[in-house]
Coordinates of C-alpha atoms and ligand atoms in Angstrom, one line a residue:
M1 CA 152.1 81.4 155.4
A2 CA 153.4 80.8 151.9
D3 CA 150.9 80.4 149.0
F4 CA 152.9 77.4 147.5
S5 CA 154.8 74.5 148.9
L6 CA 157.4 72.9 146.5
D7 CA 159.1 69.6 146.8
H8 CA 161.6 67.8 144.7
F9 CA 160.3 65.6 141.9
I10 CA 162.1 62.3 141.8
D11 CA 161.2 59.0 140.2
G12 CA 157.7 60.1 139.3
A13 CA 156.7 61.5 142.7
F14 CA 157.1 64.6 144.9
H15 CA 159.5 64.3 147.9
P16 CA 160.7 66.7 150.6
S17 CA 164.5 66.9 151.2
L18 CA 166.0 63.9 153.0
S19 CA 167.3 66.5 155.5
G20 CA 163.8 68.0 155.9
R21 CA 165.3 71.5 155.3
R22 CA 163.4 74.1 153.4
F23 CA 163.8 77.7 152.2
D24 CA 161.5 80.7 151.5
D25 CA 161.0 81.9 147.9
P26 CA 160.0 85.6 148.0
E27 CA 157.5 87.4 145.7
P28 CA 159.7 90.4 144.6
A29 CA 156.9 92.8 143.7
R30 CA 155.2 92.4 147.1
G31 CA 158.1 91.8 149.4
R32 CA 156.4 88.7 151.0
V33 CA 157.0 84.9 151.0
L34 CA 155.5 83.2 147.9
A35 CA 156.6 79.6 148.4
S36 CA 158.2 77.3 150.9
V37 CA 160.7 75.1 148.9
A38 CA 162.5 71.9 149.7
R39 CA 166.2 72.7 150.1
G40 CA 168.1 70.0 148.2
A41 CA 171.5 68.8 149.0
A42 CA 173.9 66.2 147.8
D43 CA 171.8 63.2 149.1
D44 CA 168.7 64.5 147.2
V45 CA 170.7 64.9 144.0
D46 CA 172.2 61.4 144.4
R47 CA 168.7 60.0 144.7
A48 CA 167.5 61.9 141.6
V49 CA 170.5 60.8 139.6
Q50 CA 170.0 57.2 140.6
A51 CA 166.3 57.4 139.5
A52 CA 167.4 59.0 136.2
Q53 CA 170.0 56.3 135.6
E54 CA 167.6 53.5 136.3
A55 CA 165.0 55.0 133.9
G56 CA 167.7 55.7 131.3
R57 CA 167.8 52.3 129.6
G58 CA 164.1 52.1 129.0
W59 CA 163.9 55.7 127.8
A60 CA 166.8 55.3 125.4
L61 CA 165.1 52.3 123.9
T62 CA 161.8 54.1 123.5
P63 CA 161.1 54.6 119.8
V64 CA 161.8 58.2 118.7
A65 CA 158.2 58.6 117.6
E66 CA 157.0 57.7 121.1
R67 CA 159.4 60.1 122.7
S68 CA 158.2 62.8 120.4
R69 CA 154.6 62.1 121.4
W70 CA 155.6 62.5 125.1
L71 CA 157.0 65.9 124.4
S72 CA 153.8 66.9 122.6
R73 CA 151.9 65.7 125.7
I74 CA 154.1 67.9 127.9
A75 CA 153.3 70.9 125.6
D76 CA 149.6 70.1 125.8
G77 CA 149.8 69.8 129.6
I78 CA 151.4 73.3 129.8
E79 CA 148.9 74.7 127.5
A80 CA 146.0 73.3 129.5
R81 CA 147.4 75.2 132.6
F82 CA 148.5 78.2 130.6
E83 CA 147.1 80.9 133.0
E84 CA 148.4 79.1 136.1
F85 CA 151.9 79.0 134.6
A86 CA 151.7 82.7 133.5
A87 CA 150.6 83.9 136.9
A88 CA 153.1 81.8 138.7
E89 CA 156.0 83.1 136.5
A90 CA 154.8 86.7 136.9
R91 CA 154.6 86.5 140.7
D92 CA 157.9 84.6 141.1
T93 CA 160.0 86.9 138.8
G94 CA 158.2 90.2 139.1
K95 CA 157.8 90.5 135.3
P96 CA 154.5 91.7 133.9
L97 CA 151.8 89.0 133.4
S98 CA 151.3 90.3 129.9
L99 CA 154.9 89.3 129.1
C100 CA 154.5 85.8 130.6
R101 CA 151.4 85.4 128.4
A102 CA 153.0 86.7 125.3
V103 CA 156.5 85.3 125.6
D104 CA 157.6 83.0 128.5
I105 CA 154.8 80.4 128.5
P106 CA 154.1 80.3 124.7
R107 CA 157.9 79.8 124.2
A108 CA 158.0 76.9 126.8
V109 CA 155.2 75.2 124.8
A110 CA 157.0 76.0 121.5
N111 CA 160.2 74.4 122.8
F112 CA 158.5 71.1 123.5
R113 CA 156.6 71.2 120.2
F114 CA 159.7 72.2 118.2
F115 CA 161.9 69.4 119.5
A116 CA 159.0 66.9 119.3
G117 CA 159.1 67.7 115.5
A118 CA 162.9 68.2 115.1
V119 CA 163.7 64.7 116.4
L120 CA 161.3 63.2 113.9
H121 CA 162.8 65.0 111.0
D122 CA 166.4 64.3 112.0
E123 CA 168.8 63.3 109.2
L124 CA 172.2 61.8 110.0
G125 CA 175.3 61.6 107.8
C126 CA 176.3 58.9 105.4
H127 CA 179.8 59.2 103.9
P128 CA 180.6 56.7 101.2
M129 CA 184.3 56.3 100.4
E130 CA 186.3 54.1 98.2
G131 CA 185.8 50.6 99.4
A132 CA 183.8 51.5 102.5
L133 CA 180.8 53.3 103.8
N134 CA 180.5 55.5 106.9
Y135 CA 177.2 56.2 108.6
T136 CA 176.4 58.1 111.8
L137 CA 174.4 56.9 114.7
R138 CA 172.8 59.2 117.2
R139 CA 172.9 57.8 120.8
P140 CA 171.8 59.4 124.1
V141 CA 174.6 60.6 126.4
G142 CA 172.9 59.3 129.6
V143 CA 171.8 61.4 132.6
F144 CA 171.9 65.2 131.8
G145 CA 172.2 67.8 134.6
L146 CA 170.2 70.9 133.5
I147 CA 170.9 74.0 135.5
S148 CA 169.0 77.2 134.8
P149 CA 168.8 80.9 135.9
W150 CA 166.0 83.1 137.2
N151 CA 165.4 85.5 134.4
L152 CA 163.4 83.3 132.0
P153 CA 162.8 80.4 134.3
I154 CA 160.5 78.1 132.3
Y155 CA 161.5 79.4 128.9
L156 CA 165.1 78.4 129.5
L157 CA 164.5 75.2 131.4
S158 CA 162.2 73.9 128.7
W159 CA 164.9 74.8 126.1
K160 CA 167.1 72.2 127.8
V161 CA 164.6 69.6 128.9
A162 CA 162.9 69.2 125.5
P163 CA 166.0 68.3 123.3
A164 CA 167.6 66.3 126.1
L165 CA 164.5 64.0 126.4
A166 CA 163.9 64.0 122.6
T167 CA 167.3 62.5 122.1
G168 CA 166.8 59.8 124.7
N169 CA 168.5 61.2 127.8
T170 CA 167.0 61.3 131.2
V171 CA 167.3 64.5 133.2
V172 CA 167.9 66.0 136.6
C173 CA 166.9 69.7 136.6
K174 CA 168.2 72.3 139.1
P175 CA 166.2 75.5 138.5
S176 CA 167.3 78.7 140.1
E177 CA 166.5 78.9 143.8
V178 CA 165.3 82.5 143.1
T179 CA 162.4 81.4 140.8
P180 CA 161.5 77.7 141.4
L181 CA 157.8 77.9 140.9
S182 CA 157.3 77.2 137.2
A183 CA 159.7 74.3 137.3
G184 CA 157.6 72.8 140.0
L185 CA 154.5 73.2 137.8
L186 CA 156.4 71.6 134.9
A187 CA 157.1 68.6 137.2
D188 CA 153.4 68.5 138.0
V189 CA 152.5 68.4 134.3
V190 CA 155.0 65.5 133.9
R191 CA 153.3 63.7 136.8
E192 CA 149.8 64.3 135.4
I193 CA 150.6 63.0 131.9
G194 CA 152.3 59.9 133.4
L195 CA 155.8 60.2 131.8
P196 CA 157.7 57.1 132.9
P197 CA 159.1 57.6 136.4
G198 CA 162.7 58.8 136.6
V199 CA 162.8 60.2 133.0
F200 CA 162.3 63.8 134.4
N201 CA 163.6 64.7 137.8
L202 CA 163.8 68.0 139.6
V203 CA 165.8 69.0 142.7
H204 CA 165.3 72.4 144.2
G205 CA 168.0 74.3 146.1
F206 CA 171.1 76.5 146.0
G207 CA 173.9 76.3 143.6
P208 CA 176.8 75.3 145.9
E209 CA 174.7 72.7 147.6
A210 CA 172.5 71.1 144.9
G211 CA 173.9 72.4 141.7
Q212 CA 177.5 71.7 142.5
R213 CA 176.8 68.0 143.3
L214 CA 174.9 67.6 140.0
V215 CA 177.9 69.0 138.1
E216 CA 180.5 66.8 140.0
H217 CA 178.3 63.6 140.1
P218 CA 180.3 60.8 138.3
D219 CA 177.0 59.3 136.9
V220 CA 176.0 62.6 135.1
P221 CA 178.0 62.7 131.9
G222 CA 176.4 65.8 130.5
I223 CA 175.8 69.3 131.9
S224 CA 173.8 72.2 130.3
F225 CA 174.3 75.3 132.3
T226 CA 172.8 78.8 131.8
G227 CA 173.8 81.5 134.3
G228 CA 176.4 84.0 135.2
T229 CA 180.0 83.9 133.9
A230 CA 181.6 83.6 137.3
T231 CA 179.4 80.5 138.1
G232 CA 180.1 79.2 134.6
K233 CA 183.8 79.2 135.4
I234 CA 183.3 77.0 138.4
V235 CA 180.8 74.7 136.6
G236 CA 183.2 74.5 133.6
A237 CA 186.2 73.6 135.7
T238 CA 184.4 70.9 137.6
A239 CA 182.7 69.3 134.5
S240 CA 185.7 69.5 132.3
A241 CA 187.9 67.7 134.8
Q242 CA 185.6 64.7 134.2
F243 CA 185.4 65.3 130.4
K244 CA 181.6 65.8 130.6
K245 CA 179.6 67.1 127.6
L246 CA 179.2 70.7 128.5
S247 CA 177.3 73.7 127.3
L248 CA 177.8 77.0 129.0
E249 CA 175.4 79.9 128.2
L250 CA 176.7 82.8 130.2
G251 CA 176.5 86.6 130.6
G252 CA 176.5 89.4 128.1
K253 CA 177.1 93.1 127.6
N254 CA 175.6 93.6 124.2
A255 CA 175.9 96.5 121.9
S256 CA 173.0 98.1 119.9
I257 CA 174.8 99.9 117.1
V258 CA 172.7 102.8 115.6
F259 CA 173.7 104.5 112.4
A260 CA 172.4 108.0 111.5
D261 CA 170.6 106.6 108.5
C262 CA 168.3 104.3 110.6
D263 CA 164.5 104.5 110.6
L264 CA 164.5 106.7 113.7
E265 CA 161.1 105.9 115.2
A266 CA 161.4 102.1 114.7
T267 CA 165.0 102.1 116.0
I268 CA 164.1 104.0 119.1
E269 CA 161.4 101.5 119.8
G270 CA 163.6 98.5 118.9
V271 CA 166.7 99.6 120.9
A272 CA 164.6 100.6 123.9
R273 CA 162.9 97.2 123.9
A274 CA 166.3 95.5 123.5
G275 CA 167.6 97.4 126.5
F276 CA 164.6 97.2 128.8
A277 CA 162.6 94.0 128.0
N278 CA 162.0 91.9 131.1
Q279 CA 163.4 94.9 133.1
G280 CA 166.7 94.6 131.4
Q281 CA 167.1 91.1 132.8
I282 CA 167.8 89.1 129.6
C283 CA 171.3 88.0 128.7
L284 CA 170.6 89.3 125.1
C285 CA 169.6 92.8 126.2
G286 CA 171.4 95.6 124.5
S287 CA 172.7 97.6 127.4
R288 CA 175.4 99.5 125.5
V289 CA 173.9 101.8 122.9
L290 CA 176.4 103.1 120.4
V291 CA 175.0 106.0 118.3
E292 CA 176.5 107.7 115.3
R293 CA 177.3 111.2 116.6
P294 CA 174.9 113.4 114.5
L295 CA 172.0 111.4 115.9
L296 CA 173.2 111.2 119.5
E297 CA 171.1 113.8 121.2
R298 CA 167.9 113.1 119.4
F299 CA 168.3 109.4 119.9
T300 CA 169.2 109.7 123.6
E301 CA 166.1 111.9 124.2
G302 CA 164.0 109.4 122.3
L303 CA 165.2 106.5 124.5
A304 CA 164.6 108.6 127.6
A305 CA 161.0 109.5 126.5
W306 CA 160.4 105.8 125.9
A307 CA 161.7 104.9 129.4
R308 CA 159.6 107.6 131.1
A309 CA 156.5 106.3 129.4
R310 CA 156.6 102.9 131.0
V311 CA 153.8 102.0 133.4
I312 CA 155.6 100.6 136.4
G313 CA 153.3 98.5 138.6
D314 CA 152.0 95.2 140.0
P315 CA 153.0 92.5 137.5
L316 CA 149.5 91.1 137.7
D317 CA 147.9 94.4 136.7
P318 CA 147.1 94.3 132.9
A319 CA 148.1 98.0 132.6
T320 CA 151.6 97.3 133.8
T321 CA 154.3 97.5 131.2
F322 CA 157.3 97.4 133.5
G323 CA 157.4 95.1 136.5
S324 CA 159.7 94.7 139.4
L325 CA 163.3 93.3 139.4
V326 CA 163.7 89.7 140.5
S327 CA 164.7 90.4 144.1
L328 CA 165.5 93.2 146.6
A329 CA 169.1 92.0 146.5
H330 CA 169.2 92.4 142.8
R331 CA 167.6 95.8 142.9
D332 CA 170.4 96.9 145.4
K333 CA 173.0 95.6 142.9
V334 CA 171.4 97.6 140.1
E335 CA 171.2 100.7 142.3
G336 CA 174.8 100.3 143.2
Y337 CA 175.7 100.4 139.5
V338 CA 173.7 103.7 139.0
A339 CA 175.7 105.2 141.9
L340 CA 178.9 104.0 140.2
A341 CA 177.7 105.5 136.9
K342 CA 177.4 108.9 138.6
E343 CA 180.9 108.5 140.1
E344 CA 182.3 107.6 136.7
G345 CA 180.9 110.9 135.3
G346 CA 177.6 109.7 133.9
R347 CA 174.5 111.9 133.4
I348 CA 171.2 110.3 134.3
V349 CA 168.9 111.2 131.5
A350 CA 165.9 109.1 132.6
G351 CA 165.2 107.0 135.7
G352 CA 168.1 106.3 138.1
R353 CA 166.0 105.7 141.2
R354 CA 163.2 103.7 142.8
P355 CA 159.7 104.9 141.8
E356 CA 158.0 107.0 144.4
D357 CA 154.6 105.5 144.0
P358 CA 153.5 104.4 147.6
A359 CA 151.2 101.7 146.0
L360 CA 154.4 99.8 145.0
G361 CA 155.2 99.3 148.7
E362 CA 158.2 97.1 149.5
G363 CA 158.5 95.7 146.0
A364 CA 161.9 95.5 144.2
F365 CA 161.0 98.2 141.7
F366 CA 163.5 100.4 139.8
E367 CA 162.9 102.9 137.0
P368 CA 164.2 102.2 133.5
T369 CA 167.4 104.2 133.4
V370 CA 169.3 105.9 130.6
V371 CA 172.9 107.1 131.3
A372 CA 174.8 109.4 129.0
D373 CA 178.4 111.0 128.9
L374 CA 180.2 107.9 130.3
P375 CA 183.6 106.9 128.8
P376 CA 182.9 103.7 126.9
G377 CA 185.6 101.8 128.8
C378 CA 184.3 102.5 132.3
R379 CA 183.0 99.8 134.5
T380 CA 179.3 100.8 134.2
A381 CA 179.6 100.5 130.4
T382 CA 181.5 97.2 130.3
E383 CA 180.3 95.1 133.2
E384 CA 177.1 93.1 133.1
I385 CA 174.5 94.9 135.2
F386 CA 171.6 92.7 134.2
G387 CA 169.0 95.3 135.0
P388 CA 167.2 98.3 133.5
V389 CA 170.2 100.4 132.9
I390 CA 171.5 101.4 129.5
T391 CA 174.4 103.6 128.6
V392 CA 174.6 105.7 125.4
H393 CA 177.9 106.4 123.6
P394 CA 178.8 108.3 120.4
F395 CA 180.9 107.0 117.5
D396 CA 182.1 108.6 114.3
T397 CA 183.0 105.8 111.9
E398 CA 181.9 102.3 111.2
E399 CA 185.3 101.0 112.3
E400 CA 185.0 102.8 115.6
A401 CA 181.5 101.4 116.2
V402 CA 182.8 97.8 115.7
A403 CA 185.8 98.4 117.9
L404 CA 183.7 99.8 120.7
A405 CA 181.2 96.9 120.4
N406 CA 184.1 94.4 120.6
A407 CA 185.9 96.2 123.5
V408 CA 184.2 94.0 126.2
R409 CA 185.0 90.6 127.6
Y410 CA 181.6 89.3 126.5
G411 CA 180.5 88.1 123.1
L412 CA 176.9 87.0 123.2
A413 CA 174.6 89.2 121.0
G414 CA 174.2 92.5 119.4
S415 CA 172.0 94.5 117.0
V416 CA 172.8 96.9 114.1
W417 CA 170.3 99.6 113.0
T418 CA 170.9 101.1 109.5
Q419 CA 169.2 101.3 106.1
N420 CA 172.6 100.6 104.4
L421 CA 172.5 96.9 103.5
G422 CA 176.2 96.6 102.8
R423 CA 177.1 98.2 106.1
A424 CA 174.7 96.0 108.0
H425 CA 176.3 92.9 106.6
R426 CA 179.9 94.1 107.3
V427 CA 179.1 95.1 110.8
A428 CA 177.2 91.9 111.5
A429 CA 180.2 89.9 110.3
N430 CA 182.8 91.9 112.3
V431 CA 181.1 92.2 115.7
E432 CA 182.4 89.4 118.0
S433 CA 179.2 87.8 119.2
G434 CA 177.3 84.6 118.7
M435 CA 174.2 86.3 117.5
I436 CA 173.5 89.6 115.8
W437 CA 170.2 91.1 114.7
V438 CA 169.8 93.7 111.9
N439 CA 167.0 96.2 112.3
C440 CA 165.4 93.9 114.9
W441 CA 166.1 92.2 118.2
L442 CA 165.2 88.8 119.7
L443 CA 163.5 87.6 116.6
R444 CA 164.0 83.9 117.1
D445 CA 163.9 80.9 114.9
L446 CA 164.4 77.8 117.0
R447 CA 166.6 76.2 114.3
V448 CA 169.4 78.7 114.4
P449 CA 172.6 78.3 116.5
F450 CA 172.3 80.1 119.8
G451 CA 175.2 80.7 122.1
G452 CA 178.1 83.1 122.9
M453 CA 181.8 83.5 122.4
K454 CA 184.5 85.0 124.7
D455 CA 183.3 85.1 128.3
S456 CA 179.7 84.6 127.2
G457 CA 180.1 80.8 126.9
V458 CA 181.0 77.7 125.1
G459 CA 178.9 75.8 122.6
R460 CA 175.7 76.3 120.6
E461 CA 172.2 75.1 121.2
G462 CA 169.1 75.3 119.0
G463 CA 167.8 73.0 116.2
R464 CA 170.3 70.4 115.2
H465 CA 173.0 72.0 117.4
S466 CA 170.9 71.0 120.4
L467 CA 170.2 67.5 119.0
D468 CA 174.0 67.1 118.5
F469 CA 174.9 68.5 121.9
Y470 CA 172.5 66.2 123.7
S471 CA 173.7 63.1 121.8
E472 CA 176.8 61.0 121.3
L473 CA 177.3 60.8 117.6
R474 CA 179.0 57.6 116.6
N475 CA 180.5 56.8 113.2
V476 CA 180.3 53.3 111.8
C477 CA 182.7 52.4 109.0
V478 CA 181.8 49.3 107.0
K479 CA 184.4 47.9 104.6
L480 CA 182.7 46.9 101.4
Ligands
LIG501 P1 173.8 82.2 138.5 O1 175.1 81.9 137.9 O2 173.9 82.9 139.9 O3 172.9 80.9 138.7 C1 172.5 80.1 137.7 C2 172.2 78.7 138.2 O4 173.4 78.1 138.6 C3 171.2 78.7 139.4 O5 170.4 77.6 139.2 C4 172.2 78.5 140.5 O6 171.6 77.9 141.7 C5 173.2 77.6 139.9 N1 174.5 77.6 140.6 C6 175.1 78.5 141.3 N2 176.3 78.1 141.8 C7 176.5 76.9 141.3 C8 177.6 75.9 141.4 N3 178.7 76.2 142.1 N4 177.4 74.7 140.7 C9 176.3 74.5 140.0 N5 175.3 75.3 139.9 C10 175.4 76.5 140.5 O7 173.0 83.1 137.5 P2 171.6 83.9 137.7 O8 171.9 85.1 138.6 O9 170.6 82.9 138.1 O10 171.3 84.4 136.2 C11 171.8 85.5 135.7 C12 172.9 85.3 134.8 O11 172.6 84.3 133.8 C13 173.3 86.5 134.0 O12 174.7 86.6 134.0 C14 172.8 86.3 132.6 O13 173.5 86.9 131.6 C15 173.0 84.8 132.5 N6 172.1 84.3 131.4 C16 172.6 83.8 130.3 C17 171.8 83.3 129.3 C18 172.4 82.8 128.0 O14 171.7 82.1 127.2 N7 173.7 83.1 127.7 C19 170.4 83.3 129.4 C20 169.9 83.8 130.6 C21 170.7 84.2 131.6

């Protein structure tokens, strides 16, 4: 028997699927069923979109200050159930509870608080010209479809819900079928605080059944999608054919570029964290480590020592520093890439296998893995693995480092580690990626543009970029 039962949240109340169908959501660290979940299909999505549409007019007319207060109440509601959210996220994803407490749940709260403030401090353009005056109005788009992945479930869903509601849209969320639990809790917070029915709706289910209908629904003029590049291509083709507002946050294969003049200890720690945070399951993870040749051996050994020192264990155990992967299927995929790395000539310097500890039972655990000696253009070094596997490659010049960083189809993020300020700025400007960190990683200010180039996506979110994406900006030109 599952510990949780999740239903869709439509028009202010929980409902099972119209078909009555359900699916099991497993707990990856324990290999057992965690939740029984309503399996949404087109008819459930249609119902949710209708509720969102009906609520849309009232919500769009709700004064900005009042919408802002609703967002703050959602943040308060999450905070009041902080431990429940953290435990649910840890059990559903396999990530350590300590990480959920330090990052995932505080960030969900921060997303609501940030956009509650941002929308109040919004400033729009005024362009006087000879004989006329232009000014800009911000208007909601309508019903937004928000589709999110499994790696940072509530962190990323709230990053979409908060700005969409702040700017006067109503939403239909479709969280990942792999990790639906925290989205269900968010719906319960929305119910508890009494947000007007239909403003926030949630349909659980699989991508091709529920997600696809949301993307193709004629009454959903905006889609914000975060997920894999292959899925993004399908979502993009469908949404673009109807000229929807569209944001695509997709995959990555990010370089961490290490120069020999770096602060060695801090860089090993920073690059290892960039590679292995959340078991390597963050789109921003630096999974290709490029090291200036004189430092290669020492640095590789430093990364390997860091990896070996992780405490792999039950996500709920406070001593655990490295949890399980999100599912057995994903662990198999990662394991397949390690086998490929060996075929491609890689040397496993750390990890490379499932841990042998019998206490870990049937969980989806895999050791943090460092691979050396691979050619930088091979599949292991250029395809997104999205797991705890990093490859290390030498370079001899700054130009070569930049060329290697850019020699992948992705362009999401990266990091540069050096004490040479001029070089840091040059490399940051030349690496083809939406975001680049210097001597740090994942230091986030919610105002800055977030998003990728190349196969990593289209558009930017964050701060005013989110406010603009979730709005129709209208120019009014008045002849004087
Ligand atoms: P995924 O593409 O398999 O699924 C993402 C979401 O899309 C899920 O909710 C899924 O149900 C839905 N979906 C699947 N098919 C669909 C369809 N045809 N129409 C509409 N929706 C559909 O991705 P995932 O495995 O959940 O997440 C991992 C991927 O997400 C990685 O590639 C990672 O890099 C990427 N990601 C990117 C960012 C970013 O900000 N760029 C952040 C986190 C994760």
